[in-house]
Amino acid sequence: MTVMDRAPRDEGGMTSEAYRALMRHQAGAVTVVATGRGAGRAGLTATAFSSLTDDPPTILVCIQRTAGAHDIIAKARAFSVNILASDQQDVAERFAGKVGVRGAARFEGHAWGELATGAPVLAGALANLDCELSEQHGFATHTIFIGRVVDGRMRAAADPLLYFRGDYWNIGQK
Ligand SMILES: Cc1cc2nc3c(=O)[nH]c(=O)nc-3n(C[C@H](O)[C@H](O)[C@H](O)COP(=O)(O)O)c2cc1C
C-alpha cells in the first residue's frame, strides 16, 4: 500500500503552511523573469510560469506585488522569461535574493542581451521568451502577468534546472 500524508487543516480549512507543503511537491522549471533597461532593470526567480495559448503565442507568470520587478513590468509593458539550464543555479539564487543584491546589480556577472522588445534576455538559458505585456490581473498578494511572446531563442544541447521539495535538481542526460 502506498502511504500518503494528509495535509493538516484547522478550523479555517487549509492553512498557508499546509498549502506550501503540498506545493513543494510540484517539480517545476526555474525561470528568471526580467524587465526594464540599463540601470532600471529588475528581475526575479520564478517558478509560477505557464504556457497559456499557442495562438496567439502567450504565457503567464505570477509575481508578488512587493517584488522589485513588479511595477517595472507594468510600466515597461515588456518582460522576458528565461528558462534556466542546469548549469545556471547561481543565476537562480542571485535573482531569488540569496546573495543580497537587488535591482540592476543582479544582472552583473552574467551575459545579458536583448531581442525584439528590449527586455533583458539571459545568454545560455535553455530558452528566452521575449514578451509584450498583454494583460494583468491582481489576485491577493500577486499579479498574473499575461505576455504575448514576440521573440525567442533556445539552447539545444542543455538540460533544465528543476525545483522540487525546496531544492534545485538536475534530471541529467537521457
Ligand atoms: C525556486 C524559487 C521560485 C520562486 N518563484 C516565484 C514566483 O513564481 N513568483 C514570485 O513572485 N516570486 C517567486 N520567488 C521569490 C522571488 O524570487 C524572491 O522573493 C525575489 O527576491 C523577489 O525579488 P525582489 O528581491 O526584487 O523583491 C521564487 C523563489 C525561488 C527560490
mmCIF file of C-alpha atoms and ligand atoms in Angstrom:
data_model
loop_
_atom_site.group_PDB
_atom_site.id
_atom_site.type_symbol
_atom_site.label_atom_id
_atom_site.label_comp_id
_atom_site.label_asym_id
_atom_site.label_seq_id
_atom_site.Cartn_x
_atom_site.Cartn_y
_atom_site.Cartn_z
ATOM 1 C CA MET A 1 0.000 0.000 0.000
ATOM 2 C CA THR A 2 1.241 3.474 -0.786
ATOM 3 C CA VAL A 3 1.330 5.617 2.368
ATOM 4 C CA MET A 4 0.361 9.239 1.853
ATOM 5 C CA ASP A 5 0.348 12.006 4.454
ATOM 6 C CA ARG A 6 -2.864 14.057 4.698
ATOM 7 C CA ALA A 7 -2.102 17.791 4.694
ATOM 8 C CA PRO A 8 -3.000 19.306 8.095
ATOM 9 C CA ARG A 9 -6.122 21.517 8.286
ATOM 10 C CA ASP A 10 -7.506 23.693 11.047
ATOM 11 C CA GLU A 11 -10.945 25.245 11.750
ATOM 12 C CA GLY A 12 -10.336 27.692 8.895
ATOM 13 C CA GLY A 13 -9.571 24.860 6.441
ATOM 14 C CA MET A 14 -6.259 24.650 4.594
ATOM 15 C CA THR A 15 -3.538 26.802 6.153
ATOM 16 C CA SER A 16 -0.938 28.666 4.069
ATOM 17 C CA GLU A 17 1.716 26.474 5.640
ATOM 18 C CA ALA A 18 -0.057 23.247 4.632
ATOM 19 C CA TYR A 19 -0.643 24.629 1.136
ATOM 20 C CA ARG A 20 3.059 25.428 0.795
ATOM 21 C CA ALA A 21 3.899 21.898 1.963
ATOM 22 C CA LEU A 22 1.683 20.477 -0.797
ATOM 23 C CA MET A 23 3.126 22.784 -3.460
ATOM 24 C CA ARG A 24 6.698 21.733 -2.598
ATOM 25 C CA HIS A 25 5.784 18.515 -4.458
ATOM 26 C CA GLN A 26 5.250 20.227 -7.795
ATOM 27 C CA ALA A 27 8.516 19.748 -9.719
ATOM 28 C CA GLY A 28 8.925 22.714 -11.992
ATOM 29 C CA ALA A 29 11.130 24.609 -14.374
ATOM 30 C CA VAL A 30 13.040 27.502 -12.856
ATOM 31 C CA THR A 31 12.875 30.810 -14.689
ATOM 32 C CA VAL A 32 14.182 34.319 -14.237
ATOM 33 C CA VAL A 33 11.672 36.999 -15.212
ATOM 34 C CA ALA A 34 13.481 40.170 -16.288
ATOM 35 C CA THR A 35 12.364 43.638 -17.313
ATOM 36 C CA GLY A 36 13.458 47.254 -17.735
ATOM 37 C CA ARG A 37 16.543 48.753 -19.306
ATOM 38 C CA GLY A 38 20.026 49.744 -18.139
ATOM 39 C CA ALA A 39 20.078 50.940 -14.532
ATOM 40 C CA GLY A 40 16.290 50.461 -14.440
ATOM 41 C CA ARG A 41 16.479 46.692 -14.920
ATOM 42 C CA ALA A 42 14.957 44.306 -12.391
ATOM 43 C CA GLY A 43 14.295 40.607 -12.230
ATOM 44 C CA LEU A 44 13.379 37.716 -10.008
ATOM 45 C CA THR A 45 13.468 33.934 -9.923
ATOM 46 C CA ALA A 46 10.026 32.495 -10.619
ATOM 47 C CA THR A 47 8.541 29.011 -10.929
ATOM 48 C CA ALA A 48 4.919 30.255 -11.242
ATOM 49 C CA PHE A 49 5.152 30.268 -15.035
ATOM 50 C CA SER A 50 2.953 28.524 -17.593
ATOM 51 C CA SER A 51 2.117 28.411 -21.256
ATOM 52 C CA LEU A 52 -1.370 29.869 -21.836
ATOM 53 C CA THR A 53 -2.099 29.522 -25.574
ATOM 54 C CA ASP A 54 -0.081 28.855 -28.716
ATOM 55 C CA ASP A 55 -2.383 31.002 -30.882
ATOM 56 C CA PRO A 56 -1.584 33.699 -30.098
ATOM 57 C CA PRO A 57 1.715 32.599 -28.505
ATOM 58 C CA THR A 58 1.050 33.542 -24.891
ATOM 59 C CA ILE A 59 2.437 32.744 -21.430
ATOM 60 C CA LEU A 60 1.656 33.816 -17.880
ATOM 61 C CA VAL A 61 3.754 34.468 -14.798
ATOM 62 C CA CYS A 62 2.581 35.144 -11.237
ATOM 63 C CA ILE A 63 4.604 37.829 -9.495
ATOM 64 C CA GLN A 64 4.289 39.041 -5.910
ATOM 65 C CA ARG A 65 3.291 42.700 -5.713
ATOM 66 C CA THR A 66 6.253 43.507 -3.471
ATOM 67 C CA ALA A 67 8.864 42.233 -5.962
ATOM 68 C CA GLY A 68 11.200 44.900 -7.300
ATOM 69 C CA ALA A 69 10.320 43.917 -10.876
ATOM 70 C CA HIS A 70 6.525 44.084 -10.387
ATOM 71 C CA ASP A 71 5.876 47.760 -11.107
ATOM 72 C CA ILE A 72 8.595 47.882 -13.764
ATOM 73 C CA ILE A 73 6.880 45.132 -15.791
ATOM 74 C CA ALA A 74 3.617 47.091 -15.629
ATOM 75 C CA LYS A 75 5.335 50.319 -16.719
ATOM 76 C CA ALA A 76 7.683 48.882 -19.378
ATOM 77 C CA ARG A 77 4.876 46.631 -20.726
ATOM 78 C CA ALA A 78 7.571 44.129 -21.713
ATOM 79 C CA PHE A 79 9.435 41.357 -19.942
ATOM 80 C CA SER A 80 11.375 38.191 -20.649
ATOM 81 C CA VAL A 81 11.013 34.718 -19.188
ATOM 82 C CA ASN A 82 14.364 32.933 -19.148
ATOM 83 C CA ILE A 83 14.041 29.170 -18.595
ATOM 84 C CA LEU A 84 17.237 28.231 -16.784
ATOM 85 C CA ALA A 85 19.641 25.462 -17.776
ATOM 86 C CA SER A 86 21.058 23.066 -15.176
ATOM 87 C CA ASP A 87 24.363 24.997 -15.115
ATOM 88 C CA GLN A 88 22.586 28.242 -14.088
ATOM 89 C CA GLN A 89 21.668 27.545 -10.443
ATOM 90 C CA ASP A 90 23.863 30.500 -9.419
ATOM 91 C CA VAL A 91 21.621 32.787 -11.519
ATOM 92 C CA ALA A 92 18.509 31.360 -9.810
ATOM 93 C CA GLU A 93 19.979 32.026 -6.370
ATOM 94 C CA ARG A 94 21.107 35.532 -7.312
ATOM 95 C CA PHE A 95 17.658 36.514 -8.634
ATOM 96 C CA ALA A 96 15.926 34.973 -5.616
ATOM 97 C CA GLY A 97 17.769 37.473 -3.419
ATOM 98 C CA LYS A 98 20.074 34.854 -1.863
ATOM 99 C CA VAL A 99 23.279 36.849 -2.360
ATOM 100 C CA GLY A 100 21.915 40.183 -1.148
ATOM 101 C CA VAL A 101 21.895 42.145 -4.406
ATOM 102 C CA ARG A 102 18.822 43.879 -5.790
ATOM 103 C CA GLY A 103 17.743 45.821 -8.872
ATOM 104 C CA ALA A 104 20.170 46.208 -11.764
ATOM 105 C CA ALA A 105 23.073 44.813 -9.684
ATOM 106 C CA ARG A 106 21.523 41.350 -10.054
ATOM 107 C CA PHE A 107 22.457 41.458 -13.762
ATOM 108 C CA GLU A 108 26.211 41.790 -13.039
ATOM 109 C CA GLY A 109 28.402 38.734 -13.586
ATOM 110 C CA HIS A 110 26.309 37.091 -16.325
ATOM 111 C CA ALA A 111 25.846 37.948 -20.015
ATOM 112 C CA TRP A 112 22.528 39.610 -20.844
ATOM 113 C CA GLY A 113 21.360 40.791 -24.265
ATOM 114 C CA GLU A 114 18.077 41.846 -25.790
ATOM 115 C CA LEU A 115 15.664 40.719 -28.503
ATOM 116 C CA ALA A 116 12.637 42.439 -30.088
ATOM 117 C CA THR A 117 11.110 44.126 -27.023
ATOM 118 C CA GLY A 118 14.396 45.290 -25.473
ATOM 119 C CA ALA A 119 13.735 43.397 -22.208
ATOM 120 C CA PRO A 120 16.913 41.747 -20.879
ATOM 121 C CA VAL A 121 17.466 38.142 -22.026
ATOM 122 C CA LEU A 122 19.967 35.792 -20.396
ATOM 123 C CA ALA A 123 22.720 34.199 -22.510
ATOM 124 C CA GLY A 124 22.975 30.429 -22.126
ATOM 125 C CA ALA A 125 19.415 29.943 -20.860
ATOM 126 C CA LEU A 126 17.528 26.884 -22.049
ATOM 127 C CA ALA A 127 15.081 29.301 -23.676
ATOM 128 C CA ASN A 128 14.412 33.053 -23.722
ATOM 129 C CA LEU A 129 10.791 34.104 -24.246
ATOM 130 C CA ASP A 130 10.595 37.792 -25.102
ATOM 131 C CA CYS A 131 7.137 39.108 -24.222
ATOM 132 C CA GLU A 132 4.939 42.143 -24.641
ATOM 133 C CA LEU A 133 2.581 42.602 -21.707
ATOM 134 C CA SER A 134 -0.960 41.794 -22.885
ATOM 135 C CA GLU A 135 -2.964 41.869 -19.653
ATOM 136 C CA GLN A 136 -2.505 41.849 -15.908
ATOM 137 C CA HIS A 137 -4.831 40.621 -13.193
ATOM 138 C CA GLY A 138 -4.311 41.145 -9.477
ATOM 139 C CA PHE A 139 -5.193 38.419 -7.001
ATOM 140 C CA ALA A 140 -4.449 38.723 -3.281
ATOM 141 C CA THR A 141 -0.668 39.193 -2.906
ATOM 142 C CA HIS A 142 0.210 38.532 -6.557
ATOM 143 C CA THR A 143 -0.344 39.772 -10.102
ATOM 144 C CA ILE A 144 -0.788 37.447 -13.061
ATOM 145 C CA PHE A 145 1.092 38.988 -15.976
ATOM 146 C CA ILE A 146 -0.008 37.646 -19.356
ATOM 147 C CA GLY A 147 2.647 38.057 -22.033
ATOM 148 C CA ARG A 148 2.446 37.754 -25.803
ATOM 149 C CA VAL A 149 5.643 36.015 -26.920
ATOM 150 C CA VAL A 150 7.049 38.076 -29.799
ATOM 151 C CA ASP A 151 10.612 36.746 -29.993
ATOM 152 C CA GLY A 152 12.751 33.996 -28.516
ATOM 153 C CA ARG A 153 15.891 31.918 -28.564
ATOM 154 C CA MET A 154 16.708 28.403 -27.401
ATOM 155 C CA ARG A 155 19.793 26.387 -26.460
ATOM 156 C CA ALA A 156 19.576 22.935 -27.989
ATOM 157 C CA ALA A 157 22.100 20.864 -26.056
ATOM 158 C CA ALA A 158 21.300 21.623 -22.417
ATOM 159 C CA ASP A 159 19.300 20.181 -19.509
ATOM 160 C CA PRO A 160 16.743 22.081 -17.427
ATOM 161 C CA LEU A 161 17.221 23.321 -13.893
ATOM 162 C CA LEU A 162 14.307 21.999 -11.808
ATOM 163 C CA TYR A 163 12.941 22.937 -8.380
ATOM 164 C CA PHE A 164 11.351 20.248 -6.194
ATOM 165 C CA ARG A 165 10.808 19.950 -2.433
ATOM 166 C CA GLY A 166 12.690 23.148 -1.733
ATOM 167 C CA ASP A 167 15.817 22.236 -3.678
ATOM 168 C CA TYR A 168 17.342 22.500 -7.149
ATOM 169 C CA TRP A 169 17.568 19.327 -9.235
ATOM 170 C CA ASN A 170 19.218 18.265 -12.485
ATOM 171 C CA ILE A 171 17.490 15.451 -14.383
ATOM 172 C CA GLY A 172 20.792 14.547 -16.058
ATOM 173 C CA GLN A 173 21.453 13.264 -19.547
ATOM 174 C CA LYS A 174 18.971 10.917 -21.229
HETATM 175 C C1 LIG B 1 12.679 28.481 -6.648
HETATM 176 C C2 LIG B 1 12.003 29.823 -6.422
HETATM 177 C C3 LIG B 1 10.839 30.124 -7.100
HETATM 178 C C4 LIG B 1 10.201 31.351 -6.919
HETATM 179 N N1 LIG B 1 9.079 31.630 -7.645
HETATM 180 C C5 LIG B 1 8.480 32.830 -7.510
HETATM 181 C C6 LIG B 1 7.357 33.157 -8.324
HETATM 182 O O1 LIG B 1 6.893 32.371 -9.133
HETATM 183 N N2 LIG B 1 6.810 34.404 -8.171
HETATM 184 C C7 LIG B 1 7.302 35.313 -7.272
HETATM 185 O O2 LIG B 1 6.760 36.419 -7.189
HETATM 186 N N3 LIG B 1 8.382 35.025 -6.501
HETATM 187 C C8 LIG B 1 8.988 33.825 -6.611
HETATM 188 N N4 LIG B 1 10.089 33.529 -5.862
HETATM 189 C C9 LIG B 1 10.595 34.514 -4.908
HETATM 190 C C10 LIG B 1 11.432 35.613 -5.571
HETATM 191 O O3 LIG B 1 12.399 35.092 -6.466
HETATM 192 C C11 LIG B 1 12.169 36.437 -4.494
HETATM 193 O O4 LIG B 1 11.260 36.853 -3.500
HETATM 194 C C12 LIG B 1 12.899 37.637 -5.084
HETATM 195 O O5 LIG B 1 13.845 38.086 -4.142
HETATM 196 C C13 LIG B 1 11.932 38.780 -5.410
HETATM 197 O O6 LIG B 1 12.645 39.880 -5.919
HETATM 198 P P1 LIG B 1 12.907 41.248 -5.055
HETATM 199 O O7 LIG B 1 14.010 40.865 -4.084
HETATM 200 O O8 LIG B 1 13.306 42.233 -6.070
HETATM 201 O O9 LIG B 1 11.632 41.559 -4.352
HETATM 202 C C14 LIG B 1 10.743 32.293 -6.016
HETATM 203 C C15 LIG B 1 11.915 31.985 -5.317
HETATM 204 C C16 LIG B 1 12.536 30.768 -5.515
HETATM 205 C C17 LIG B 1 13.817 30.449 -4.779
#
